[in-house]
Tab-separated table of C-alpha atoms and ligand atoms in Angstrom:
chain	number	residue	atom	x	y	z
X	193	MET	CA	-8.987	-20.453	33.245
X	194	ALA	CA	-10.587	-16.858	32.690
X	195	ALA	CA	-11.836	-16.499	29.460
X	196	MET	CA	-10.299	-13.575	28.233
X	197	ASN	CA	-8.107	-10.867	26.168
X	198	THR	CA	-5.592	-9.924	26.701
X	199	ASN	CA	-3.795	-8.345	23.832
X	200	ASN	CA	-4.989	-5.237	23.475
X	201	LEU	CA	-4.684	-2.125	26.073
X	202	GLY	CA	-7.358	-0.318	26.290
X	203	THR	CA	-7.243	3.963	26.535
X	204	SER	CA	-9.021	4.695	30.366
X	205	THR	CA	-6.577	4.824	33.256
X	206	ILE	CA	-7.388	3.302	36.573
X	207	SER	CA	-5.487	3.534	39.685
X	208	SER	CA	-4.932	-0.101	41.124
X	209	LEU	CA	-5.556	1.420	45.248
X	210	SER	CA	-7.824	-1.116	47.545
X	211	SER	CA	-8.071	-1.489	50.874
X	212	ALA	CA	-5.931	-4.820	50.025
X	213	PHE	CA	-3.569	-2.648	48.925
X	214	LEU	CA	-4.294	-0.679	51.956
X	215	ALA	CA	-3.694	-2.935	54.592
X	216	PRO	CA	-0.829	-3.227	56.694
X	217	THR	CA	0.946	-6.388	55.313
X	218	SER	CA	5.057	-6.907	54.840
X	219	PHE	CA	4.561	-5.030	50.727
X	220	ASN	CA	7.688	-3.055	50.255
X	221	SER	CA	7.653	0.807	51.036
X	222	ARG	CA	8.975	0.835	47.880
X	223	ALA	CA	6.083	0.013	45.986
X	224	ARG	CA	4.008	2.822	44.841
X	225	SER	CA	0.595	2.554	43.196
X	226	VAL	CA	0.886	2.284	39.096
X	227	PRO	CA	-1.531	3.584	36.734
X	228	VAL	CA	-2.825	1.150	34.841
X	229	ARG	CA	-4.280	1.161	31.657
X	230	VAL	CA	-7.676	-0.458	31.058
X	231	LYS	CA	-10.420	-1.697	28.994
X	232	ARG	CA	-13.879	-2.723	29.404
X	233	ILE	CA	-14.513	-6.492	29.136
X	234	GLY	CA	-17.282	-9.098	29.188
X	235	VAL	CA	-18.195	-10.851	32.570
X	236	ILE	CA	-15.207	-13.263	33.609
X	237	LYS	CA	-16.530	-16.595	34.871
X	238	CYS	CA	-13.457	-18.769	37.022
X	239	VAL	CA	-13.528	-21.648	35.214
X	240	ALA	CA	-10.532	-23.146	37.213
X	241	ALA	CA	-12.106	-23.023	40.610
X	242	PRO	CA	-15.239	-25.297	40.105
X	243	GLN	CA	-18.046	-24.153	43.225
X	244	GLN	CA	-18.831	-26.692	45.342
X	245	GLU	CA	-21.913	-28.766	44.772
X	246	GLN	CA	-23.809	-30.644	48.068
X	247	THR	CA	-23.356	-33.179	48.545
X	248	VAL	CA	-26.287	-35.775	48.098
X	249	TYR	CA	-24.737	-38.791	48.027
X	250	GLN	CA	-21.923	-40.182	48.788
X	251	THR	CA	-20.064	-43.541	47.610
X	252	ASN	CA	-18.273	-46.220	49.222
X	253	VAL	CA	-14.453	-45.484	47.976
X	254	SER	CA	-11.995	-44.200	50.022
X	255	ARG	CA	-10.053	-41.239	48.814
X	256	ASN	CA	-6.554	-42.460	47.628
X	257	ALA	CA	-4.523	-41.365	50.378
X	258	ASN	CA	-1.707	-39.831	48.639
X	259	MET	CA	-3.953	-37.324	46.474
X	260	ALA	CA	-4.531	-36.408	50.409
X	261	LYS	CA	-1.856	-35.284	50.661
X	262	LEU	CA	-1.096	-33.433	47.979
X	263	GLN	CA	-1.295	-29.564	49.246
X	264	ALA	CA	-3.961	-27.030	48.229
X	265	GLY	CA	-4.115	-26.947	44.187
X	266	TYR	CA	-1.496	-27.541	41.707
X	267	LEU	CA	0.759	-24.337	41.603
X	268	PHE	CA	-0.482	-22.994	38.266
X	269	PRO	CA	-4.235	-23.572	38.661
X	270	GLU	CA	-4.327	-22.102	42.013
X	271	ILE	CA	-2.095	-19.344	39.651
X	272	ALA	CA	-5.092	-19.216	37.436
X	273	ARG	CA	-8.026	-18.969	40.088
X	274	ARG	CA	-6.407	-16.160	41.906
X	275	ARG	CA	-5.937	-14.715	38.243
X	276	ALA	CA	-9.376	-15.586	38.017
X	277	ALA	CA	-10.540	-13.811	41.469
X	278	HIS	CA	-8.549	-10.847	40.068
X	279	LEU	CA	-10.325	-10.155	37.182
X	280	GLN	CA	-13.889	-10.533	39.049
X	281	LYS	CA	-12.530	-7.861	41.847
X	282	TYR	CA	-10.812	-5.603	38.464
X	283	PRO	CA	-13.308	-6.512	35.678
X	284	ASN	CA	-12.002	-3.482	33.626
X	285	ALA	CA	-7.824	-4.594	33.886
X	286	GLN	CA	-5.929	-4.858	31.606
X	287	VAL	CA	-4.021	-7.725	33.018
X	288	ILE	CA	-0.869	-9.471	31.901
X	289	SER	CA	0.564	-12.412	32.273
X	290	LEU	CA	3.786	-13.362	32.502
X	291	GLY	CA	3.332	-16.145	35.346
X	292	ILE	CA	2.599	-19.735	34.110
X	293	GLY	CA	4.807	-19.950	31.140
X	294	ASP	CA	2.395	-20.524	28.514
X	295	THR	CA	4.503	-19.770	24.996
X	296	THR	CA	2.161	-16.975	23.258
X	297	GLU	CA	3.481	-16.427	19.648
X	298	PRO	CA	2.314	-18.379	16.793
X	299	ILE	CA	3.600	-21.726	15.312
X	300	PRO	CA	5.513	-21.109	12.142
X	301	GLU	CA	3.455	-21.681	9.042
X	302	VAL	CA	6.393	-24.405	8.111
X	303	ILE	CA	5.129	-26.199	10.751
X	304	THR	CA	1.768	-26.127	11.388
X	305	SER	CA	1.037	-26.894	6.951
X	306	ALA	CA	2.768	-30.092	7.340
X	307	MET	CA	-0.364	-30.647	10.263
X	308	ALA	CA	-2.686	-29.359	8.042
X	309	LYS	CA	-1.425	-31.698	5.308
X	310	ARG	CA	-1.059	-34.871	7.468
X	311	CYS	CA	-4.918	-33.980	8.313
X	312	LEU	CA	-6.296	-33.798	5.773
X	313	GLY	CA	-4.530	-36.557	4.485
X	314	LEU	CA	-6.897	-39.088	7.251
X	315	SER	CA	-9.443	-37.744	5.293
X	316	THR	CA	-8.167	-40.174	2.560
X	317	LEU	CA	-7.479	-43.944	1.615
X	318	GLU	CA	-4.244	-43.762	1.412
X	319	GLY	CA	-3.674	-40.875	4.154
X	320	TYR	CA	-5.380	-42.348	6.651
X	321	SER	CA	-3.579	-44.196	9.752
X	322	GLY	CA	-5.535	-44.981	13.093
X	323	TYR	CA	-3.074	-46.848	16.126
X	324	GLY	CA	0.523	-45.636	15.102
X	325	ALA	CA	3.389	-47.629	16.781
X	326	GLU	CA	3.932	-46.648	20.318
X	327	GLN	CA	7.562	-45.451	21.009
X	328	GLY	CA	6.037	-42.784	18.401
X	329	GLU	CA	6.995	-42.632	14.347
X	330	LYS	CA	10.147	-44.780	12.812
X	331	LEU	CA	10.886	-41.335	11.125
X	332	LEU	CA	10.570	-38.986	14.262
X	333	ARG	CA	12.068	-41.356	16.335
X	334	ALA	CA	14.918	-40.861	14.140
X	335	ALA	CA	15.176	-36.763	13.751
X	336	ILE	CA	14.729	-36.278	17.319
X	337	ALA	CA	18.268	-38.615	17.585
X	338	SER	CA	19.844	-37.285	15.173
X	339	THR	CA	19.138	-33.196	16.114
X	340	PHE	CA	19.667	-33.400	19.729
X	341	TYR	CA	21.547	-36.717	20.499
X	342	SER	CA	23.940	-37.223	16.868
X	343	ASN	CA	27.523	-38.911	18.111
X	344	LEU	CA	26.529	-39.438	21.657
X	345	GLY	CA	25.417	-42.864	21.205
X	346	ILE	CA	22.054	-42.494	21.030
X	347	GLU	CA	19.532	-44.535	18.993
X	348	GLU	CA	16.145	-43.710	17.093
X	349	ASP	CA	15.037	-47.271	19.516
X	350	ASP	CA	15.921	-44.699	22.284
X	351	ILE	CA	13.433	-42.881	21.726
X	352	PHE	CA	9.915	-42.383	22.706
X	353	VAL	CA	8.240	-39.988	21.626
X	354	SER	CA	5.380	-38.727	23.305
X	355	ASP	CA	2.538	-36.329	24.654
X	356	GLY	CA	4.628	-34.247	26.470
X	357	ALA	CA	7.515	-34.181	28.951
X	358	LYS	CA	5.019	-33.395	31.586
X	359	CYS	CA	3.031	-36.555	31.102
X	360	ASP	CA	6.156	-38.324	30.502
X	361	ILE	CA	7.188	-37.102	34.333
X	362	SER	CA	4.552	-39.196	34.967
X	363	ARG	CA	4.475	-42.267	33.477
X	364	LEU	CA	7.784	-42.207	34.493
X	365	GLN	CA	6.410	-42.070	38.470
X	366	LEU	CA	4.858	-44.946	37.121
X	367	LEU	CA	7.354	-46.804	36.052
X	368	PHE	CA	9.521	-46.324	38.976
X	369	GLY	CA	6.544	-47.323	41.640
X	370	SER	CA	5.984	-45.908	45.065
X	371	ASN	CA	8.800	-47.957	46.423
X	372	VAL	CA	11.599	-45.305	46.072
X	373	LYS	CA	12.889	-41.975	46.645
X	374	MET	CA	13.834	-39.082	44.839
X	375	ALA	CA	15.238	-36.408	45.330
X	376	VAL	CA	14.538	-32.829	43.404
X	377	GLN	CA	16.334	-29.219	43.153
X	378	ASP	CA	14.540	-27.006	45.225
X	379	PRO	CA	12.994	-25.388	43.752
X	380	SER	CA	11.710	-27.049	40.085
X	381	TYR	CA	8.909	-27.397	38.741
X	382	PRO	CA	6.731	-28.747	40.427
X	383	ALA	CA	5.640	-31.837	38.441
X	384	TYR	CA	8.338	-33.963	40.311
X	385	VAL	CA	6.864	-33.650	43.235
X	386	ASP	CA	3.242	-33.818	42.834
X	387	SER	CA	3.802	-37.749	40.751
X	388	SER	CA	5.913	-38.319	43.223
X	389	VAL	CA	3.203	-37.478	45.840
X	390	ILE	CA	0.588	-39.562	43.935
X	391	MET	CA	2.788	-42.281	43.586
X	392	GLY	CA	2.997	-42.793	47.305
X	393	GLN	CA	7.057	-42.614	47.752
X	394	THR	CA	7.064	-39.553	50.167
X	395	GLY	CA	5.859	-39.092	53.423
X	396	GLN	CA	3.150	-36.466	54.614
X	397	PHE	CA	3.629	-32.809	54.229
X	398	GLN	CA	5.597	-31.253	56.905
X	399	LYS	CA	4.778	-27.461	56.812
X	400	ASP	CA	7.110	-26.510	59.212
X	401	VAL	CA	9.620	-27.019	57.242
X	402	GLN	CA	7.244	-26.758	53.736
X	403	LYS	CA	8.698	-30.323	52.876
X	404	TYR	CA	7.343	-33.785	51.603
X	405	GLY	CA	8.690	-36.632	54.085
X	406	ASN	CA	10.977	-39.176	52.147
X	407	ILE	CA	11.880	-36.829	49.333
X	408	GLU	CA	15.659	-35.289	49.862
X	409	TYR	CA	15.154	-31.236	48.427
X	410	MET	CA	18.707	-30.272	46.810
X	411	ARG	CA	18.942	-26.299	47.834
X	412	CYS	CA	19.681	-24.016	44.889
X	413	THR	CA	20.247	-20.844	45.692
X	414	PRO	CA	22.944	-18.757	44.442
X	415	GLU	CA	25.913	-18.668	46.518
X	416	ASN	CA	25.603	-22.124	45.391
X	417	GLY	CA	25.264	-20.711	41.733
X	418	PHE	CA	22.011	-22.588	41.893
X	419	PHE	CA	23.922	-26.129	41.671
X	420	PRO	CA	23.262	-28.464	44.504
X	421	ASP	CA	26.452	-29.346	47.627
X	422	LEU	CA	25.960	-32.918	46.158
X	423	SER	CA	28.859	-33.606	49.424
X	424	THR	CA	24.970	-33.225	51.644
X	425	VAL	CA	22.907	-34.260	49.173
X	426	ALA	CA	21.578	-37.933	50.717
X	427	ARG	CA	21.497	-41.054	48.403
X	428	THR	CA	18.293	-41.411	46.591
X	429	ASP	CA	17.197	-44.215	43.800
X	430	ILE	CA	16.229	-41.765	41.623
X	431	ILE	CA	17.441	-37.596	41.261
X	432	PHE	CA	15.072	-35.336	39.658
X	433	PHE	CA	17.517	-32.851	37.692
X	434	CYS	CA	16.016	-29.585	35.401
X	435	SER	CA	18.840	-27.704	33.347
X	436	PRO	CA	18.199	-25.182	32.191
X	437	ASN	CA	16.113	-24.863	35.139
X	438	ASN	CA	12.386	-23.666	35.562
X	439	PRO	CA	12.317	-21.738	38.029
X	440	THR	CA	15.803	-20.256	38.672
X	441	GLY	CA	16.719	-20.380	35.078
X	442	ALA	CA	20.160	-21.312	35.000
X	443	ALA	CA	22.087	-24.003	33.134
X	444	ALA	CA	24.359	-26.273	35.092
X	445	ASN	CA	28.041	-25.931	33.262
X	446	ARG	CA	29.835	-29.645	32.141
X	447	ASP	CA	32.078	-30.182	35.377
X	448	GLN	CA	28.548	-29.546	37.393
X	449	LEU	CA	26.656	-32.162	35.241
X	450	THR	CA	30.230	-34.371	35.856
X	451	GLN	CA	30.025	-34.072	39.064
X	452	LEU	CA	25.621	-35.418	38.984
X	453	VAL	CA	26.427	-37.959	36.517
X	454	LYS	CA	29.537	-39.505	38.993
X	455	PHE	CA	26.969	-38.609	42.040
X	456	ALA	CA	24.428	-41.178	40.596
X	457	LYS	CA	26.891	-43.713	39.853
X	458	GLU	CA	28.286	-43.373	42.935
X	459	ASN	CA	25.011	-43.986	44.314
X	460	GLY	CA	23.572	-46.876	41.980
X	461	SER	CA	20.617	-44.135	41.191
X	462	ILE	CA	18.784	-43.255	38.668
X	463	ILE	CA	18.967	-39.607	36.899
X	464	VAL	CA	15.368	-38.095	35.250
X	465	PHE	CA	17.118	-34.639	33.362
X	466	ASP	CA	14.188	-32.655	31.832
X	467	SER	CA	16.170	-30.746	29.570
X	468	ALA	CA	12.308	-28.517	28.197
X	469	TYR	CA	14.512	-25.226	27.345
X	470	ALA	CA	18.018	-26.751	26.035
X	471	MET	CA	17.506	-24.953	23.028
X	472	TYR	CA	17.335	-21.516	25.006
X	473	MET	CA	20.343	-22.012	25.486
X	474	SER	CA	23.386	-20.055	25.020
X	475	ASP	CA	26.519	-20.230	27.222
X	476	ASP	CA	28.811	-22.982	26.230
X	477	ASN	CA	26.500	-25.759	28.720
X	478	PRO	CA	25.063	-28.916	27.842
X	479	ARG	CA	22.412	-29.417	26.285
X	480	THR	CA	21.946	-33.473	27.122
X	481	ILE	CA	22.564	-34.972	29.968
X	482	PHE	CA	24.526	-37.048	27.233
X	483	GLU	CA	27.687	-35.156	26.380
X	484	ILE	CA	28.921	-36.726	30.003
X	485	PRO	CA	30.430	-40.028	29.371
X	486	GLY	CA	28.841	-42.417	31.576
X	487	ALA	CA	25.148	-40.936	31.865
X	488	LYS	CA	24.189	-43.058	29.411
X	489	GLU	CA	23.999	-45.862	31.590
X	490	VAL	CA	22.623	-43.379	34.613
X	491	ALA	CA	19.993	-41.505	32.877
X	492	ILE	CA	16.784	-40.498	31.590
X	493	GLU	CA	16.255	-37.725	29.959
X	494	THR	CA	13.145	-35.780	29.426
X	495	SER	CA	11.926	-33.205	26.805
X	496	SER	CA	9.290	-31.194	24.922
X	497	PHE	CA	8.293	-29.123	21.337
X	498	SER	CA	5.795	-26.884	23.698
X	499	LYS	CA	8.995	-24.446	24.104
X	500	TYR	CA	10.310	-24.517	21.213
X	501	ALA	CA	7.907	-24.608	18.201
X	502	GLY	CA	5.049	-23.990	20.532
X	503	PHE	CA	3.701	-26.666	21.029
X	504	THR	CA	2.367	-26.417	24.808
X	505	GLY	CA	-1.744	-27.022	23.309
X	506	VAL	CA	-0.771	-29.067	20.498
X	507	ARG	CA	1.655	-31.946	23.231
X	508	LEU	CA	4.574	-33.487	21.813
X	509	GLY	CA	7.724	-34.293	23.204
X	510	TRP	CA	10.142	-37.463	23.872
X	511	THR	CA	11.846	-39.234	26.573
X	512	VAL	CA	14.784	-40.907	26.124
X	513	VAL	CA	16.172	-43.910	27.726
X	514	PRO	CA	19.125	-45.636	26.532
X	515	LYS	CA	19.477	-49.411	26.420
X	516	GLN	CA	22.439	-49.156	28.456
X	517	LEU	CA	20.382	-47.988	31.248
X	518	LEU	CA	19.353	-50.981	33.835
X	519	PHE	CA	17.834	-52.268	37.001
X	520	SER	CA	19.878	-53.748	39.863
X	521	ASP	CA	19.019	-56.809	38.924
X	522	GLY	CA	20.049	-56.292	35.391
X	523	PHE	CA	16.999	-55.667	33.827
X	524	PRO	CA	16.816	-53.093	30.722
X	525	VAL	CA	14.545	-49.535	32.152
X	526	ALA	CA	13.933	-49.428	28.425
X	527	LYS	CA	11.875	-53.346	28.465
X	528	ASP	CA	9.840	-51.652	31.259
X	529	PHE	CA	9.145	-48.395	30.111
X	530	ASN	CA	8.105	-49.761	26.429
X	531	ARG	CA	5.998	-51.632	28.650
X	532	ILE	CA	4.478	-48.875	30.668
X	533	VAL	CA	4.030	-46.884	27.728
X	534	CYS	CA	1.970	-49.812	25.495
X	535	THR	CA	-0.087	-50.060	28.459
X	536	CYS	CA	-0.935	-46.785	29.461
X	537	PHE	CA	-0.465	-44.183	26.344
X	538	ASN	CA	-1.698	-45.371	23.161
X	539	GLY	CA	1.190	-43.620	21.267
X	540	ALA	CA	1.209	-39.574	20.577
X	541	SER	CA	-1.329	-38.564	18.157
X	542	ASN	CA	-0.044	-38.705	14.618
X	543	ILE	CA	-0.861	-34.538	13.688
X	544	PRO	CA	1.491	-33.429	16.290
X	545	GLN	CA	4.219	-36.088	15.028
X	546	ALA	CA	3.774	-34.596	11.254
X	547	GLY	CA	4.315	-31.168	13.275
X	548	GLY	CA	7.605	-32.604	15.618
X	549	LEU	CA	9.092	-34.122	12.429
X	550	ALA	CA	8.465	-30.794	10.170
X	551	CYS	CA	9.810	-28.634	13.124
X	552	LEU	CA	13.098	-30.431	12.193
X	553	SER	CA	13.492	-30.183	8.889
X	554	PRO	CA	16.298	-27.306	7.882
X	555	GLU	CA	13.384	-24.369	7.593
X	556	GLY	CA	11.677	-26.028	11.157
X	557	LEU	CA	14.993	-25.768	13.006
X	558	LYS	CA	15.332	-21.665	11.308
X	559	ALA	CA	12.137	-21.177	12.511
X	560	MET	CA	12.099	-22.985	15.674
X	561	GLN	CA	15.406	-20.785	16.079
X	562	GLU	CA	13.150	-17.524	15.468
X	563	VAL	CA	10.653	-17.686	18.079
X	564	ILE	CA	13.267	-18.817	20.577
X	565	GLY	CA	15.419	-15.351	19.973
X	566	PHE	CA	12.305	-13.406	20.079
X	567	TYR	CA	11.306	-15.261	23.384
X	568	LYS	CA	14.957	-14.721	24.547
X	569	GLU	CA	14.635	-10.807	23.418
X	570	ASN	CA	12.033	-10.265	25.717
X	571	THR	CA	13.798	-11.812	28.394
X	572	LYS	CA	16.455	-9.020	28.004
X	573	ILE	CA	13.630	-6.257	28.713
X	574	ILE	CA	12.338	-7.883	31.597
X	575	VAL	CA	16.537	-8.363	33.112
X	576	ASP	CA	17.022	-5.418	32.073
X	577	THR	CA	14.076	-3.621	34.248
X	578	PHE	CA	14.871	-5.492	37.085
X	579	ASN	CA	18.363	-4.523	37.132
X	580	SER	CA	17.877	-0.777	36.542
X	581	LEU	CA	15.383	-0.899	39.722
X	582	GLY	CA	18.549	-2.882	41.602
X	583	PHE	CA	17.026	-6.164	41.979
X	584	LYS	CA	19.496	-9.620	42.014
X	585	VAL	CA	18.161	-10.836	39.119
X	586	TYR	CA	18.694	-14.301	38.258
X	587	GLY	CA	18.843	-16.774	35.175
X	588	GLY	CA	17.556	-15.521	32.020
X	589	ALA	CA	20.631	-16.228	29.729
X	590	ASN	CA	19.486	-19.725	29.159
X	591	ALA	CA	16.538	-19.921	29.825
X	592	PRO	CA	13.019	-18.085	29.190
X	593	TYR	CA	12.525	-17.658	33.198
X	594	VAL	CA	13.650	-14.735	35.072
X	595	TRP	CA	14.694	-15.655	38.983
X	596	VAL	CA	13.969	-12.104	40.741
X	597	HIS	CA	15.288	-11.771	44.620
X	598	PHE	CA	13.222	-9.978	47.403
X	599	PRO	CA	14.901	-11.119	49.905
X	600	GLY	CA	13.432	-10.675	53.312
X	601	ARG	CA	10.185	-10.957	51.825
X	602	SER	CA	7.101	-13.991	51.197
X	603	SER	CA	6.738	-14.791	47.656
X	604	TRP	CA	3.623	-14.935	47.516
X	605	ASP	CA	3.366	-11.345	49.766
X	606	VAL	CA	5.212	-10.338	46.370
X	607	PHE	CA	3.317	-12.356	43.619
X	608	SER	CA	-0.249	-10.409	45.355
X	609	GLU	CA	1.433	-6.844	45.409
X	610	ILE	CA	2.467	-7.001	41.555
X	611	LEU	CA	-0.917	-8.302	40.602
X	612	GLU	CA	-2.845	-6.237	43.309
X	613	LYS	CA	-0.544	-2.815	41.913
X	614	THR	CA	-0.078	-3.965	38.386
X	615	HIS	CA	-2.372	-6.355	37.257
X	616	VAL	CA	0.922	-8.699	35.935
X	617	VAL	CA	0.690	-12.030	37.301
X	618	THR	CA	3.603	-13.860	38.408
X	619	THR	CA	4.917	-16.996	39.938
X	620	PRO	CA	5.763	-17.001	43.720
X	621	GLY	CA	8.997	-19.081	44.263
X	622	SER	CA	7.761	-20.425	46.902
X	623	GLY	CA	5.132	-22.396	44.895
X	624	PHE	CA	8.245	-24.091	43.266
X	625	GLY	CA	9.643	-25.345	46.807
X	626	PRO	CA	10.560	-24.343	49.846
X	627	GLY	CA	13.962	-22.983	48.112
X	628	GLY	CA	12.210	-20.477	46.455
X	629	GLU	CA	10.940	-18.983	49.335
X	630	GLY	CA	11.418	-14.591	49.146
X	631	PHE	CA	11.726	-15.430	44.803
X	632	ILE	CA	9.197	-14.577	42.073
X	633	ARG	CA	9.791	-16.351	38.753
X	634	VAL	CA	9.077	-13.238	35.639
X	635	SER	CA	8.651	-15.683	32.590
X	636	ALA	CA	9.569	-13.812	29.001
X	637	PHE	CA	6.309	-15.745	26.966
X	638	GLY	CA	4.154	-12.819	25.955
X	639	HIS	CA	3.630	-10.312	23.227
X	640	ARG	CA	6.161	-7.701	22.667
X	641	LYS	CA	3.462	-5.188	23.326
X	642	ASN	CA	2.559	-6.704	26.502
X	643	VAL	CA	5.922	-7.469	27.848
X	644	LEU	CA	7.512	-3.877	27.274
X	645	GLU	CA	3.751	-2.583	29.457
X	646	ALA	CA	4.507	-4.709	32.783
X	647	CYS	CA	8.318	-3.775	32.349
X	648	ARG	CA	6.661	-0.308	32.385
X	649	ARG	CA	4.192	-0.616	35.170
X	650	PHE	CA	7.207	-3.159	37.515
X	651	LYS	CA	9.164	0.772	37.074
X	652	GLU	CA	6.031	2.191	38.088
X	653	LEU	CA	5.944	0.206	40.942
X	654	TYR	CA	10.003	-0.313	42.496
X	655	ARG	CA	11.350	3.357	41.309
T	772	PLP	C1	10.841	-27.974	33.261
T	772	PLP	C2	9.563	-28.491	32.772
T	772	PLP	N1	9.136	-29.634	32.097
T	772	PLP	C3	8.059	-30.302	31.270
T	772	PLP	C4	7.908	-29.228	31.281
T	772	PLP	C5	6.190	-29.452	30.444
T	772	PLP	O1	6.384	-30.297	28.826
T	772	PLP	P1	4.885	-30.167	28.733
T	772	PLP	O2	4.748	-29.636	27.415
T	772	PLP	O3	6.050	-31.516	27.370
T	772	PLP	O4	4.057	-31.806	29.225
T	772	PLP	C6	7.605	-27.939	31.622
T	772	PLP	C7	6.483	-27.122	31.067
T	772	PLP	O5	6.504	-25.940	31.693
T	772	PLP	C8	8.322	-27.206	32.544
T	772	PLP	O6	9.091	-26.308	32.587
């Protein structure tokens, strides 16, 4: 990604008119040119799109055909590439990123000081530790169980501490292997589909429908309240389900999750429930799938400290595989997952684990709630902005994402329009699946002044 500072607004003003802006595209006629304050920055070097070197020698190793099925780049590097290209075009632009969903606020000191202490301890004989338990430190596993799953029958040994939910999604795919079929919400966080493609679970990408063969896309739209009509969903082995949802921001209620668990049980499927945003929940919806009776026999849950404590760079998450969850031959899923973890992963780094433990102390929990509260205020500012402009806006209440509808428009066109005219990076909804077409996702992760400035520019553009 381009190395640049987006924090301080400069003083000069440019009009962001360009030939691309003037070109007869499908841009909305409501859109205006926005005066944007800029500051001069250094030369931008795009590292997201490495230059193709001339091939002088080729090995005899054939490319993994599943890799070749993947479409373009992974969504977020592609956005980083476009942002870098934009900066090359407008080197002085004050670009604001409300795109990839990376956290921006500092990690509370109660958490970093615990990590610093553990880190310094590594320089002492008493404090040194090498490889730890692959499943995570006992104390942290116990703290995760009691903080997030108290009275739900989830125990310390059901928890596997990891270096993040995304890594666990891939390890879960490794566990399931190539011969399973999976279902995803459409739209959904791209890692589920892409890891499925890489594992060889899918057919080719079908351009006409923008879907991979052999994946069941469960359409989630405003019309169905972003919960799929399960009566039309085919049976699959695995069902990835994320609530509160990235990207739509929608959260499933108790009744809907009860339906989902029942559906999985009737079909003998396994749900992989992604609760990476559970602490953002304001409404009285379940924070974990294990609040639903019977879920322990059909569900795995993956989660993360990334969006709670600003651990996107620190890296720490966990996955719950209940001992009650069995394969069709009666073998416990957790035993195989343990084998995967021991083979492919040597356990989460000890320093983040000290941080994770601090997160779950009373002071740490309070500090995390404050950070989450800050992002929730950002969300409200963004929701209010788009509402005031007359857009239909979804999400926001239970997740740090705002899902804005641009009916009849291509989401990449809207993404480009916003970037071109306001220098704000968003995420095109179609990057999350065909069901995201016509939407953009605006992330609430940003410094307050940047969120306010972005909203000012949105108002200029669409008023
Ligand atoms: C739904 C969802 N799951 C998982 C992740 C990845 O989390 P981690 O940073 O723990 O890998 C993200 C990150 O944006 C996410 O949105």
